[in-house]
Coordinates of C-alpha atoms and ligand atoms in Angstrom, one line a residue:
M1 CA -16.9 -6.2 -2.4
T2 CA -17.1 -8.1 0.9
Q3 CA -14.8 -11.0 1.1
T4 CA -13.2 -12.8 4.1
Y5 CA -9.5 -12.0 3.9
D6 CA -6.9 -13.6 6.2
V7 CA -3.5 -12.1 5.6
S8 CA -1.8 -15.1 7.2
A9 CA -3.6 -17.8 5.1
Y10 CA -1.2 -17.9 2.1
G11 CA 1.9 -18.3 4.2
R12 CA 0.4 -21.0 6.4
A13 CA -0.2 -23.2 3.4
I14 CA 3.1 -22.7 1.6
A15 CA 5.9 -21.5 4.0
D16 CA 7.9 -24.8 4.2
V17 CA 8.1 -25.3 0.5
Y18 CA 7.8 -21.6 -0.7
D19 CA 11.5 -21.2 -1.7
S20 CA 11.4 -24.3 -4.0
T21 CA 8.5 -22.8 -6.0
V22 CA 10.5 -19.7 -7.2
A23 CA 13.2 -19.9 -9.9
E24 CA 16.7 -19.0 -8.7
A25 CA 17.6 -17.1 -11.8
S26 CA 14.6 -14.7 -11.3
T27 CA 15.7 -14.1 -7.7
E28 CA 19.3 -13.2 -8.7
S29 CA 18.1 -10.8 -11.4
A30 CA 15.6 -9.2 -9.0
V31 CA 18.2 -8.7 -6.3
K32 CA 20.6 -7.1 -8.8
R33 CA 17.9 -4.7 -10.1
L34 CA 16.6 -3.8 -6.6
H35 CA 20.1 -3.1 -5.3
A36 CA 20.6 -0.7 -8.2
L37 CA 17.3 1.1 -7.7
A38 CA 17.8 1.5 -3.9
Q39 CA 21.0 3.6 -4.6
G40 CA 22.2 2.7 -1.1
S41 CA 19.1 3.9 0.7
P42 CA 17.0 1.8 3.2
V43 CA 14.6 -0.7 1.7
L44 CA 11.2 -1.8 3.0
E45 CA 9.7 -5.0 1.6
F46 CA 5.9 -5.5 1.7
G47 CA 5.3 -9.2 2.1
I48 CA 8.9 -10.0 3.0
G49 CA 8.1 -13.7 3.4
T50 CA 11.1 -16.0 3.7
G51 CA 13.6 -13.3 2.9
R52 CA 14.3 -14.6 -0.6
L53 CA 15.0 -11.0 -1.7
A54 CA 15.6 -9.3 1.6
L55 CA 18.5 -11.5 2.7
P56 CA 20.7 -11.1 -0.4
L57 CA 19.9 -7.3 -0.4
A58 CA 21.0 -7.0 3.2
A59 CA 24.1 -9.1 2.3
R60 CA 24.9 -6.5 -0.3
G61 CA 25.0 -3.9 2.5
L62 CA 21.5 -2.4 2.3
T63 CA 19.4 -1.7 5.4
V64 CA 16.3 -3.8 4.9
A65 CA 13.0 -4.0 6.9
G66 CA 9.8 -5.9 6.1
I67 CA 6.1 -6.3 6.8
D68 CA 4.4 -9.7 6.6
G69 CA 1.1 -11.2 7.7
S70 CA 2.4 -14.8 8.1
A71 CA 4.3 -16.0 11.1
E72 CA 5.1 -19.2 9.3
M73 CA 6.9 -17.4 6.4
V74 CA 8.8 -15.1 8.8
E75 CA 9.9 -18.2 10.8
V76 CA 11.6 -19.6 7.6
L77 CA 13.3 -16.2 7.2
R78 CA 14.5 -16.2 10.9
A79 CA 16.0 -19.7 10.4
K80 CA 18.3 -18.6 7.6
P81 CA 21.7 -17.1 8.2
G82 CA 21.3 -13.3 8.9
G83 CA 17.5 -13.8 9.2
D84 CA 17.4 -12.7 12.8
R85 CA 18.9 -9.3 11.9
I86 CA 16.1 -8.1 9.7
P87 CA 13.3 -6.2 11.5
V88 CA 9.9 -7.5 10.5
T89 CA 6.6 -5.9 11.5
M90 CA 3.7 -8.3 11.5
G91 CA 0.5 -7.0 9.9
D92 CA -1.3 -6.1 6.6
F93 CA 1.0 -4.2 4.3
A94 CA -2.0 -2.2 3.0
A95 CA -2.2 -0.5 6.4
T96 CA 0.7 -1.3 8.7
R97 CA 3.2 1.5 9.3
V98 CA 6.9 1.0 10.0
E99 CA 9.1 3.6 11.6
G100 CA 11.6 5.3 9.3
E101 CA 11.8 6.7 5.8
F102 CA 12.8 4.5 2.9
G103 CA 14.3 5.1 -0.6
L104 CA 12.7 1.9 -1.9
V105 CA 9.5 0.0 -1.1
V106 CA 9.3 -3.4 -2.9
L107 CA 6.2 -5.6 -3.6
A108 CA 7.3 -8.7 -5.6
I109 CA 5.7 -11.7 -7.2
N110 CA 2.1 -10.6 -7.8
T111 CA 1.6 -10.0 -4.1
I112 CA -0.3 -6.8 -4.8
F113 CA -3.1 -9.1 -6.1
A114 CA -3.3 -10.9 -2.7
L115 CA -5.2 -7.8 -1.6
P116 CA -8.8 -8.7 -2.2
S117 CA -10.2 -5.4 -3.5
Q118 CA -9.4 -2.3 -5.5
E119 CA -9.8 -0.3 -2.3
A120 CA -7.2 -2.4 -0.5
Q121 CA -4.8 -2.1 -3.4
I122 CA -5.2 1.7 -3.5
A123 CA -4.6 1.7 0.2
C124 CA -1.4 -0.3 -0.4
F125 CA -0.1 2.2 -2.9
G126 CA -0.9 5.0 -0.4
N127 CA 1.0 3.1 2.4
A128 CA 4.0 2.6 0.1
A129 CA 4.1 6.4 -0.6
A130 CA 3.8 7.1 3.1
H131 CA 7.0 5.2 3.8
L132 CA 9.0 6.8 1.0
R133 CA 11.3 9.8 1.2
P134 CA 10.7 12.4 -1.6
G135 CA 12.0 10.9 -4.9
G136 CA 11.8 7.4 -3.4
R137 CA 10.6 4.4 -5.5
F138 CA 7.9 1.8 -5.2
V139 CA 8.6 -1.3 -7.3
V140 CA 5.7 -3.7 -8.1
E141 CA 6.2 -7.0 -9.9
A142 CA 3.0 -8.6 -11.2
W143 CA 1.7 -10.6 -14.1
V144 CA -0.5 -9.2 -16.9
P145 CA -3.9 -10.8 -16.7
D146 CA -4.3 -13.4 -19.6
L147 CA -7.9 -14.1 -19.9
A148 CA -7.4 -15.9 -23.2
A149 CA -5.7 -18.7 -21.3
F150 CA -9.1 -19.6 -19.8
H151 CA -11.7 -21.9 -21.4
N152 CA -15.1 -22.0 -19.9
G153 CA -13.7 -20.0 -17.0
T154 CA -11.0 -22.4 -16.0
A155 CA -7.3 -23.0 -16.9
L156 CA -4.7 -25.6 -16.1
R157 CA -1.0 -25.0 -16.8
V158 CA 2.4 -26.5 -16.0
L159 CA 4.6 -24.0 -14.3
S160 CA 7.7 -26.2 -14.0
L161 CA 8.7 -29.7 -14.7
S162 CA 11.7 -31.8 -13.9
E163 CA 12.6 -35.4 -13.0
D164 CA 12.2 -34.4 -9.3
G165 CA 8.8 -32.9 -9.5
V166 CA 6.0 -31.0 -11.3
L167 CA 4.4 -27.7 -10.3
A168 CA 1.0 -27.1 -12.0
E169 CA -1.7 -24.5 -11.4
A170 CA -5.4 -24.9 -11.7
A171 CA -7.3 -21.6 -12.0
R172 CA -10.9 -20.4 -12.1
L173 CA -11.8 -16.9 -13.2
S174 CA -14.5 -14.6 -12.0
P175 CA -14.3 -11.7 -14.5
A176 CA -17.2 -9.9 -12.8
E177 CA -15.2 -9.7 -9.5
Q178 CA -11.9 -9.4 -11.3
V179 CA -10.7 -12.3 -9.2
M180 CA -8.8 -15.4 -10.1
Y181 CA -9.0 -18.4 -7.7
T182 CA -5.9 -20.6 -8.0
T183 CA -4.5 -23.7 -6.5
K184 CA -1.0 -24.7 -7.3
V185 CA -0.4 -28.5 -7.2
R186 CA 3.2 -29.5 -6.3
M187 CA 3.9 -33.1 -7.1
T188 CA 7.2 -34.7 -5.9
S189 CA 8.2 -38.3 -4.9
G190 CA 7.4 -37.2 -1.3
G191 CA 3.7 -36.7 -2.3
L192 CA 1.3 -34.0 -3.4
R193 CA 0.7 -30.5 -1.9
L194 CA -2.1 -28.1 -2.6
L195 CA -1.1 -24.4 -2.5
P196 CA -4.2 -22.2 -2.7
A197 CA -4.0 -18.4 -3.5
N198 CA -6.6 -16.0 -4.7
H199 CA -5.8 -12.9 -6.8
R200 CA -7.8 -9.7 -7.3
Y201 CA -6.0 -9.1 -10.6
A202 CA -5.5 -5.7 -12.3
W203 CA -4.1 -4.6 -15.6
P204 CA -0.9 -2.5 -15.4
S205 CA -2.9 0.6 -16.4
E206 CA -5.1 0.3 -13.3
L207 CA -1.9 0.0 -11.1
D208 CA -0.6 3.2 -12.8
L209 CA -3.8 5.0 -11.7
M210 CA -3.4 3.7 -8.1
A211 CA 0.1 5.1 -8.1
R212 CA -1.1 8.5 -9.3
L213 CA -3.7 8.5 -6.6
A214 CA -0.9 8.1 -4.1
G215 CA 1.1 10.9 -5.6
M216 CA 3.6 8.7 -7.6
E217 CA 4.5 8.7 -11.3
R218 CA 5.7 5.7 -13.3
E219 CA 9.4 5.8 -14.0
H220 CA 9.9 2.4 -15.7
R221 CA 8.0 -0.6 -16.8
W222 CA 10.0 -3.6 -17.8
A223 CA 8.9 -7.1 -18.8
D224 CA 11.1 -8.7 -16.2
W225 CA 13.9 -7.9 -13.6
S226 CA 16.6 -7.9 -16.3
G227 CA 15.0 -4.8 -17.8
A228 CA 13.7 -6.4 -21.0
P229 CA 11.3 -4.1 -22.8
F230 CA 7.6 -4.4 -22.0
T231 CA 5.8 -5.3 -25.2
D232 CA 2.5 -6.6 -26.6
D233 CA 3.6 -10.1 -25.7
S234 CA 4.8 -9.5 -22.1
R235 CA 3.1 -11.7 -19.6
A236 CA 4.4 -9.9 -16.6
H237 CA 5.8 -6.5 -15.6
V238 CA 8.2 -4.9 -13.2
S239 CA 6.9 -1.3 -12.7
V240 CA 8.8 1.4 -10.9
Y241 CA 6.9 4.3 -9.4
R242 CA 8.5 7.4 -8.0
L243 CA 7.2 9.8 -5.4
Ligands
SAM301 C1 4.5 -14.7 -2.8 S1 5.1 -14.4 -1.2 C2 6.4 -13.3 -1.6 C3 7.5 -13.3 -0.6 C4 8.7 -12.5 -0.9 N1 8.4 -11.1 -1.2 C5 9.4 -13.0 -2.2 O1 9.5 -12.3 -3.2 O2 9.9 -14.2 -2.1 C6 3.9 -13.3 -0.6 C7 4.2 -12.9 0.9 O3 3.3 -11.8 1.2 C8 2.6 -12.1 2.5 N2 1.3 -11.4 2.4 C9 0.3 -11.6 1.5 N3 -0.7 -10.7 1.7 C10 -0.3 -9.9 2.7 C11 -0.8 -8.8 3.4 N4 -2.0 -8.3 3.0 N5 -0.1 -8.2 4.4 C12 1.1 -8.7 4.8 N6 1.7 -9.7 4.2 C13 1.0 -10.4 3.2 C14 2.6 -13.6 2.6 O4 2.5 -14.0 3.9 C15 3.9 -14.0 1.9 O5 4.9 -14.0 2.8

């Protein structure tokens, strides 16, 4: 599949408001889980972004490094306390190599789907494996595709709602390409922002195969960071692969 792909586009559109689009409770739970999975070893985060996970992990004493394609996202990270101490390599996490060996590689919040093709996603699993020490873990957080939510190929849903603002998402599906085109709409008293992102989605089983191609086996699959069981009704998963 040929598709123009700019690794910096997502961050350029969202960097200044990104942190406000993610629920705090999910961050706390993710940090707790990742800290336990790292077992004290160095952590590499693919798509480190604003440091939402990396900074609290570093504050808990872990050595953390990151890769990101967006200067705007990393600028937000740098402006936070401790943000200047985290080494970030600019580039595409499907291919960029960072020096060192890690016990944990993290790819959170559906960012695996930002890679526009199966080929790129397979390369990403390979790149994660290349950074891991034997027995090291690759953790992927992603949603489970929910095609039933679409009517005539489109879907509109409210992601969050409060007196201060509404975050909604409009989506269009291309099942033939396995791509979902989305634009989040953030409405606050300050105005309206459009936050576009495209996703080459994959079912958990396809991700498991990518892991196997990279020499990793699935160790866990949870429905969320708290470790809730993954069931027929789960709309997302946190999967842990081990080299
Ligand atoms: C949804 S944000 C997640 C940020 C952070 N991991 C978190 O959990 O808050 C996705 C991040 O991945 C970066 N990104 C997306 N595709 C990328 C790619 N192919 N290579 C490097 N960075 C990428 C974006 O710039 C953005 O910072």
